[in-house]
């Protein structure tokens, strides 16, 4: 499958984490996959490991599919971006994201595609750990719903530009 692509949605596997900020990448990727577009050369993967230990599972799946890291796209939450913003880019540092740090370490390179989905910073006095593992407020969910649709459109365009059948 050397012409294919691997799309990974990072998040935590347990039900208690469903709908949390930290699972936004996983949630967006699942919604994109559910659109049912004809993407014969795109494989979707949701590691059964916790976010911070995702790297080995992602690297193993990439090797199994015989794909180079440049054929990988990882969707993940990003506290450095404001809620409702996103960036699709290739390479760069982990920017403090332990799940991305794990993927970089397992692949031995930072040169893979990322869909960074903004969740914003915690309010004053709240620590990052509790913030990213927390649920979105009702108001935030409205923003997330809109951003999710935009992210799905970005992913569709990415696949088309990459020359993969869609």
Coordinates of N, CA and C in Angstrom, one line a residue:
X1 N 0.8 -1.2 0.0 CA 0.0 0.0 0.0 C 0.9 1.2 0.0
X2 N 1.9 1.2 -0.7 CA 2.9 2.4 -0.7 C 2.3 3.7 -1.3
X3 N 1.2 3.6 -2.0 CA 0.5 4.8 -2.5 C -0.5 5.3 -1.5
X4 N -0.8 4.5 -0.5 CA -1.9 4.9 0.4 C -1.5 5.9 1.4
X5 N -2.4 6.1 2.4 CA -2.2 7.0 3.5 C -2.7 6.4 4.7
X6 N -2.2 6.8 5.8 CA -2.7 6.4 7.2 C -3.1 7.6 7.9
X7 N -4.4 7.7 8.2 CA -5.0 8.8 9.0 C -5.2 8.3 10.4
X8 N -4.6 9.0 11.4 CA -4.7 8.6 12.8 C -5.4 9.6 13.6
X9 N -6.3 9.2 14.4 CA -7.0 10.1 15.4 C -6.5 9.8 16.7
X10 N -5.7 10.7 17.3 CA -5.2 10.5 18.6 C -6.2 10.8 19.7
X11 N -6.2 10.0 20.8 CA -7.1 10.2 21.9 C -6.9 9.1 22.9
X12 N -7.7 9.1 23.9 CA -7.6 8.0 24.9 C -8.8 7.1 24.6
X13 N -8.5 5.7 24.8 CA -9.5 4.7 24.3 C -10.7 4.5 25.2
X14 N -10.6 4.8 26.5 CA -11.7 4.5 27.4 C -12.9 5.4 27.2
X15 N -14.1 4.9 27.5 CA -15.3 5.7 27.3 C -15.4 6.9 28.1
X16 N -14.7 6.9 29.3 CA -14.8 8.1 30.2 C -14.1 9.3 29.5
X17 N -13.3 9.1 28.5 CA -12.6 10.2 27.8 C -13.4 10.7 26.6
X18 N -14.5 10.1 26.2 CA -15.3 10.5 25.1 C -15.7 11.9 25.2
X19 N -15.5 12.7 24.2 CA -16.0 14.1 24.2 C -15.1 15.0 24.9
X20 N -13.9 14.6 25.4 CA -13.0 15.5 26.1 C -12.1 16.2 25.1
X21 N -11.5 17.3 25.5 CA -10.6 18.1 24.7 C -9.5 17.2 24.1
X22 N -9.0 16.3 24.9 CA -7.8 15.5 24.5 C -8.2 14.5 23.4
X23 N -9.5 14.2 23.3 CA -10.0 13.3 22.3 C -10.5 13.9 21.0
X24 N -10.3 15.2 20.9 CA -10.8 15.9 19.7 C -10.3 15.4 18.4
X25 N -9.0 15.1 18.4 CA -8.4 14.5 17.1 C -9.1 13.2 16.7
X26 N -9.3 12.3 17.7 CA -9.9 11.0 17.5 C -11.4 11.3 17.0
X27 N -12.1 12.2 17.7 CA -13.5 12.4 17.4 C -13.6 13.0 15.9
X28 N -12.8 14.0 15.6 CA -12.8 14.5 14.2 C -12.5 13.5 13.2
X29 N -11.5 12.6 13.4 CA -11.2 11.6 12.4 C -12.3 10.6 12.3
X30 N -13.0 10.2 13.4 CA -14.1 9.3 13.3 C -15.2 9.9 12.5
X31 N -15.5 11.2 12.7 CA -16.6 11.8 11.9 C -16.2 11.9 10.4
X32 N -14.9 12.2 10.1 CA -14.5 12.2 8.7 C -14.6 10.8 8.1
X33 N -14.2 9.8 8.8 CA -14.3 8.4 8.3 C -15.8 8.1 8.0
X34 N -16.7 8.5 8.9 CA -18.1 8.2 8.8 C -18.8 8.9 7.7
X35 N -18.1 9.9 7.1 CA -18.7 10.5 5.9 C -18.9 9.5 4.7
X36 N -18.1 8.4 4.8 CA -18.3 7.4 3.8 C -17.8 7.7 2.4
X37 N -16.8 8.7 2.3 CA -16.3 9.0 1.0 C -15.5 7.8 0.5
X38 N -15.4 7.7 -0.8 CA -14.6 6.6 -1.5 C -13.1 6.9 -1.3
X39 N -12.6 6.4 -0.2 CA -11.1 6.6 0.0 C -10.4 5.3 0.1
X40 N -10.4 4.6 -1.0 CA -9.9 3.2 -1.0 C -8.4 3.1 -0.5
X41 N -7.7 4.2 -0.7 CA -6.3 4.1 -0.3 C -5.9 4.7 1.0
X42 N -7.0 5.1 1.7 CA -6.8 5.7 3.1 C -7.2 4.7 4.1
X43 N -6.2 4.4 5.0 CA -6.5 3.6 6.2 C -6.7 4.5 7.4
X44 N -7.7 4.2 8.2 CA -7.9 4.9 9.5 C -7.5 4.1 10.6
X45 N -6.9 4.8 11.6 CA -6.4 4.0 12.8 C -6.6 4.9 14.1
X46 N -7.1 4.2 15.1 CA -7.3 4.8 16.4 C -6.6 4.0 17.4
X47 N -5.4 4.3 17.8 CA -4.6 3.5 18.8 C -5.4 3.1 20.0
X48 N -5.3 1.9 20.4 CA -6.0 1.4 21.7 C -5.1 1.7 22.9
X49 N -4.1 2.5 22.7 CA -3.3 2.9 23.8 C -3.7 4.3 24.3
X50 N -3.2 4.7 25.5 CA -3.5 6.0 25.9 C -2.7 7.0 25.1
X51 N -3.2 8.2 25.0 CA -2.6 9.3 24.2 C -1.1 9.3 24.3
X52 N -0.5 9.4 25.5 CA 0.9 9.7 25.6 C 1.8 8.5 25.2
X53 N 1.2 7.3 25.0 CA 1.9 6.1 24.6 C 1.5 5.7 23.2
X54 N 1.0 6.5 22.3 CA 0.5 6.2 21.0 C 1.6 5.9 20.0
X55 N 2.8 6.4 20.2 CA 3.8 6.3 19.1 C 4.1 4.9 18.6
X56 N 4.3 4.0 19.5 CA 4.7 2.6 19.0 C 3.6 2.0 18.2
X57 N 2.3 2.2 18.6 CA 1.2 1.7 17.8 C 1.1 2.3 16.4
X58 N 1.3 3.6 16.4 CA 1.3 4.3 15.1 C 2.4 3.9 14.2
X59 N 3.6 3.8 14.7 CA 4.8 3.3 14.0 C 4.6 1.9 13.5
X60 N 4.1 1.0 14.3 CA 3.8 -0.4 13.9 C 2.8 -0.4 12.8
X61 N 1.7 0.3 12.8 CA 0.7 0.3 11.8 C 1.3 0.9 10.5
X62 N 2.1 1.9 10.6 CA 2.7 2.5 9.4 C 3.6 1.5 8.7
X63 N 4.4 0.8 9.5 CA 5.3 -0.3 9.0 C 4.5 -1.4 8.3
X64 N 3.4 -1.8 9.0 CA 2.6 -2.9 8.5 C 2.0 -2.5 7.1
X65 N 1.7 -1.3 6.9 CA 1.1 -0.8 5.7 C 2.2 -0.4 4.7
X66 N 3.5 -0.5 5.1 CA 4.6 -0.2 4.2 C 4.5 1.2 3.7
X67 N 4.2 2.1 4.6 CA 4.1 3.5 4.3 C 5.3 4.3 4.9
X68 N 5.7 5.4 4.2 CA 6.7 6.3 4.8 C 6.0 7.3 5.7
X69 N 6.7 7.9 6.6 CA 6.0 8.9 7.5 C 5.3 10.0 6.8
X70 N 5.8 10.4 5.6 CA 5.2 11.5 4.9 C 3.8 11.1 4.4
X71 N 3.4 9.8 4.5 CA 2.1 9.4 4.1 C 1.2 9.2 5.3
X72 N 1.6 9.8 6.4 CA 0.9 9.7 7.7 C 0.3 11.1 8.0
X73 N -1.0 11.1 8.5 CA -1.6 12.3 9.0 C -2.2 12.0 10.4
X74 N -1.8 12.8 11.4 CA -2.2 12.6 12.7 C -3.1 13.8 13.1
X75 N -4.3 13.5 13.5 CA -5.2 14.6 14.1 C -5.1 14.6 15.6
X76 N -4.9 15.8 16.2 CA -4.8 15.8 17.6 C -5.2 17.2 18.2
X77 N -5.5 17.2 19.4 CA -5.8 18.5 20.1 C -4.6 19.3 20.3
X78 N -4.7 20.6 20.4 CA -3.6 21.5 20.5 C -4.0 22.7 21.4
X79 N -3.4 22.7 22.6 CA -3.7 23.8 23.6 C -3.0 25.1 23.2
X80 N -2.1 25.0 22.2 CA -1.4 26.3 21.8 C -2.3 27.1 20.8
X81 N -3.3 26.4 20.3 CA -4.2 27.1 19.4 C -5.6 27.4 20.1
X82 N -6.1 28.5 19.7 CA -7.4 28.9 20.3 C -8.5 27.9 19.9
X83 N -9.5 27.7 20.7 CA -10.6 26.9 20.4 C -11.3 27.4 19.1
X84 N -11.5 26.5 18.2 CA -12.1 26.9 16.9 C -11.1 27.1 15.8
X85 N -9.8 27.0 16.1 CA -8.8 27.2 15.0 C -8.2 25.8 14.8
X86 N -7.6 25.7 13.6 CA -6.8 24.5 13.3 C -5.7 24.8 12.3
X87 N -4.8 23.9 12.2 CA -3.7 24.1 11.3 C -3.3 22.7 10.7
X88 N -3.2 22.6 9.4 CA -2.8 21.4 8.8 C -1.4 21.7 8.3
X89 N -0.4 20.9 8.8 CA 1.0 21.2 8.5 C 1.8 19.9 8.6
X90 N 3.0 20.0 8.1 CA 3.9 18.8 8.1 C 5.2 19.2 8.9
X91 N 5.6 18.3 9.8 CA 6.8 18.5 10.5 C 6.7 19.4 11.7
X92 N 7.8 19.7 12.3 CA 7.9 20.6 13.4 C 8.0 19.8 14.7
X93 N 8.1 20.6 15.8 CA 8.2 20.0 17.1 C 6.9 19.5 17.7
X94 N 6.9 18.8 18.8 CA 5.7 18.3 19.4 C 4.9 19.4 20.1
X95 N 5.5 20.6 20.3 CA 4.9 21.7 20.9 C 4.3 21.4 22.3
X96 N 5.0 20.5 23.0 CA 4.5 20.2 24.4 C 3.4 19.1 24.4
X97 N 3.0 18.6 23.2 CA 2.0 17.5 23.2 C 2.7 16.1 23.3
X98 N 2.4 15.5 24.4 CA 3.0 14.2 24.7 C 2.7 13.1 23.7
X99 N 1.5 13.1 23.2 CA 1.1 12.1 22.2 C 1.9 12.3 20.9
X100 N 2.1 13.5 20.5 CA 2.9 13.8 19.3 C 4.4 13.5 19.6
X101 N 4.8 13.8 20.8 CA 6.2 13.5 21.2 C 6.4 12.0 21.1
X102 N 5.5 11.2 21.5 CA 5.6 9.7 21.4 C 5.6 9.3 20.0
X103 N 4.8 9.8 19.1 CA 4.9 9.5 17.7 C 6.2 9.8 17.0
X104 N 6.7 11.0 17.3 CA 8.0 11.5 16.8 C 9.1 10.5 17.2
X105 N 9.1 10.1 18.5 CA 10.1 9.2 19.0 C 10.0 7.9 18.4
X106 N 8.9 7.3 18.2 CA 8.7 6.0 17.6 C 9.0 6.0 16.1
X107 N 8.7 7.1 15.4 CA 9.1 7.1 14.0 C 10.5 7.5 13.7
X108 N 11.1 8.2 14.7 CA 12.5 8.7 14.5 C 12.5 9.9 13.6
X109 N 11.4 10.6 13.4 CA 11.3 11.8 12.6 C 10.1 12.6 12.9
X110 N 10.2 13.9 12.9 CA 9.0 14.7 13.0 C 8.3 15.0 11.7
X111 N 8.8 14.4 10.6 CA 8.3 14.8 9.3 C 7.1 13.9 8.9
X112 N 6.0 14.3 9.5 CA 4.7 13.7 9.1 C 3.6 14.8 9.2
X113 N 2.5 14.6 8.6 CA 1.4 15.5 8.6 C 0.6 15.5 9.9
X114 N 0.2 16.7 10.2 CA -0.6 16.9 11.5 C -1.8 17.8 11.2
X115 N -2.9 17.4 11.8 CA -4.0 18.3 11.8 C -4.2 18.7 13.3
X116 N -3.7 20.0 13.6 CA -3.7 20.5 14.9 C -5.0 21.2 15.2
X117 N -5.8 20.7 16.2 CA -7.1 21.2 16.5 C -7.1 22.0 17.8
X118 N -7.3 23.3 17.7 CA -7.2 24.1 18.9 C -8.3 23.8 19.9
X119 N -7.8 23.7 21.2 CA -8.7 23.6 22.3 C -8.5 24.7 23.3
X120 N -7.5 25.6 23.1 CA -7.2 26.7 23.9 C -6.5 26.3 25.2
X121 N -6.2 27.3 26.0 CA -5.5 27.2 27.3 C -6.5 27.1 28.4
X122 N -6.1 26.4 29.5 CA -7.0 26.4 30.7 C -7.2 27.8 31.3
X123 N -8.3 28.0 32.0 CA -8.5 29.2 32.7 C -7.5 29.3 33.8
X124 N -7.2 30.5 34.3 CA -6.3 30.8 35.4 C -6.7 29.9 36.6
X125 N -5.7 29.2 37.1 CA -5.9 28.4 38.3 C -6.2 26.9 38.0
X126 N -6.5 26.6 36.7 CA -6.8 25.2 36.3 C -5.5 24.6 35.7
X127 N -5.1 23.4 36.1 CA -3.9 22.8 35.4 C -4.3 22.2 34.1
X128 N -3.3 22.1 33.3 CA -3.4 21.6 31.9 C -4.0 20.2 31.9
X129 N -3.5 19.3 32.7 CA -4.0 17.9 32.7 C -5.5 17.8 32.9
X130 N -6.0 18.5 33.9 CA -7.5 18.5 34.1 C -8.2 19.1 33.0
X131 N -7.7 20.2 32.4 CA -8.3 20.9 31.4 C -8.5 20.0 30.1
X132 N -7.4 19.4 29.7 CA -7.5 18.6 28.4 C -8.4 17.3 28.6
X133 N -8.4 16.9 29.9 CA -9.3 15.7 30.1 C -10.7 16.0 30.5
X134 N -11.0 17.3 30.5 CA -12.3 17.8 30.8 C -13.2 17.9 29.5
X135 N -14.5 17.9 29.8 CA -15.5 18.0 28.7 C -15.6 19.5 28.3
X136 N -16.1 19.7 27.0 CA -16.3 21.0 26.5 C -17.6 21.5 27.1
X137 N -17.7 22.8 27.3 CA -19.0 23.4 27.8 C -20.0 23.4 26.7
X138 N -21.2 23.7 27.0 CA -22.2 23.8 25.9 C -21.9 24.8 24.8
X139 N -21.4 26.0 25.2 CA -21.0 27.0 24.3 C -19.8 26.5 23.4
X140 N -18.8 25.9 24.1 CA -17.7 25.4 23.4 C -18.0 24.3 22.4
X141 N -19.0 23.4 22.7 CA -19.5 22.4 21.8 C -20.0 22.9 20.5
X142 N -20.6 24.1 20.6 CA -21.1 24.7 19.3 C -19.9 25.1 18.4
X143 N -18.9 25.6 19.0 CA -17.7 26.0 18.3 C -17.0 24.7 17.7
X144 N -16.9 23.7 18.6 CA -16.3 22.4 18.2 C -17.1 21.8 17.0
X145 N -18.4 21.9 17.0 CA -19.2 21.3 15.9 C -18.9 22.0 14.6
X146 N -18.8 23.3 14.6 CA -18.4 24.0 13.4 C -17.0 23.7 13.0
X147 N -16.1 23.7 13.9 CA -14.7 23.4 13.6 C -14.5 22.0 13.0
X148 N -15.3 21.1 13.6 CA -15.2 19.7 13.1 C -15.6 19.6 11.6
X149 N -16.7 20.3 11.2 CA -17.1 20.3 9.8 C -16.0 20.9 8.9
X150 N -15.4 22.0 9.4 CA -14.3 22.6 8.7 C -13.1 21.7 8.6
X151 N -12.8 21.0 9.6 CA -11.7 20.0 9.6 C -11.9 18.9 8.6
X152 N -13.2 18.4 8.6 CA -13.5 17.4 7.6 C -13.3 17.9 6.2
X153 N -13.7 19.1 5.9 CA -13.4 19.7 4.6 C -11.9 19.8 4.3
X154 N -11.2 20.2 5.3 CA -9.7 20.3 5.1 C -9.1 18.9 4.8
X155 N -9.6 17.9 5.5 CA -9.0 16.6 5.3 C -9.4 16.1 3.9
X156 N -10.6 16.4 3.5 CA -11.0 15.9 2.1 C -10.1 16.6 1.1
X157 N -9.8 17.9 1.2 CA -8.9 18.6 0.3 C -7.5 18.1 0.4
X158 N -7.1 17.7 1.6 CA -5.7 17.2 1.8 C -5.6 15.9 1.0
X159 N -6.6 15.0 1.1 CA -6.5 13.8 0.3 C -6.5 14.0 -1.2
X160 N -7.3 14.9 -1.6 CA -7.3 15.3 -3.1 C -5.9 15.8 -3.5
X161 N -5.4 16.7 -2.7 CA -4.1 17.3 -3.1 C -2.9 16.2 -3.1
X162 N -3.1 15.3 -2.2 CA -2.1 14.2 -2.0 C -2.2 13.2 -3.2
X163 N -3.2 13.3 -4.0 CA -3.3 12.4 -5.2 C -3.9 11.1 -4.8
X164 N -4.5 11.0 -3.7 CA -5.1 9.7 -3.3 C -6.6 9.8 -3.8
X165 N -7.1 8.6 -4.3 CA -8.4 8.5 -4.7 C -9.4 8.9 -3.6
X166 N -10.3 9.7 -3.9 CA -11.4 10.1 -2.9 C -12.7 10.2 -3.7

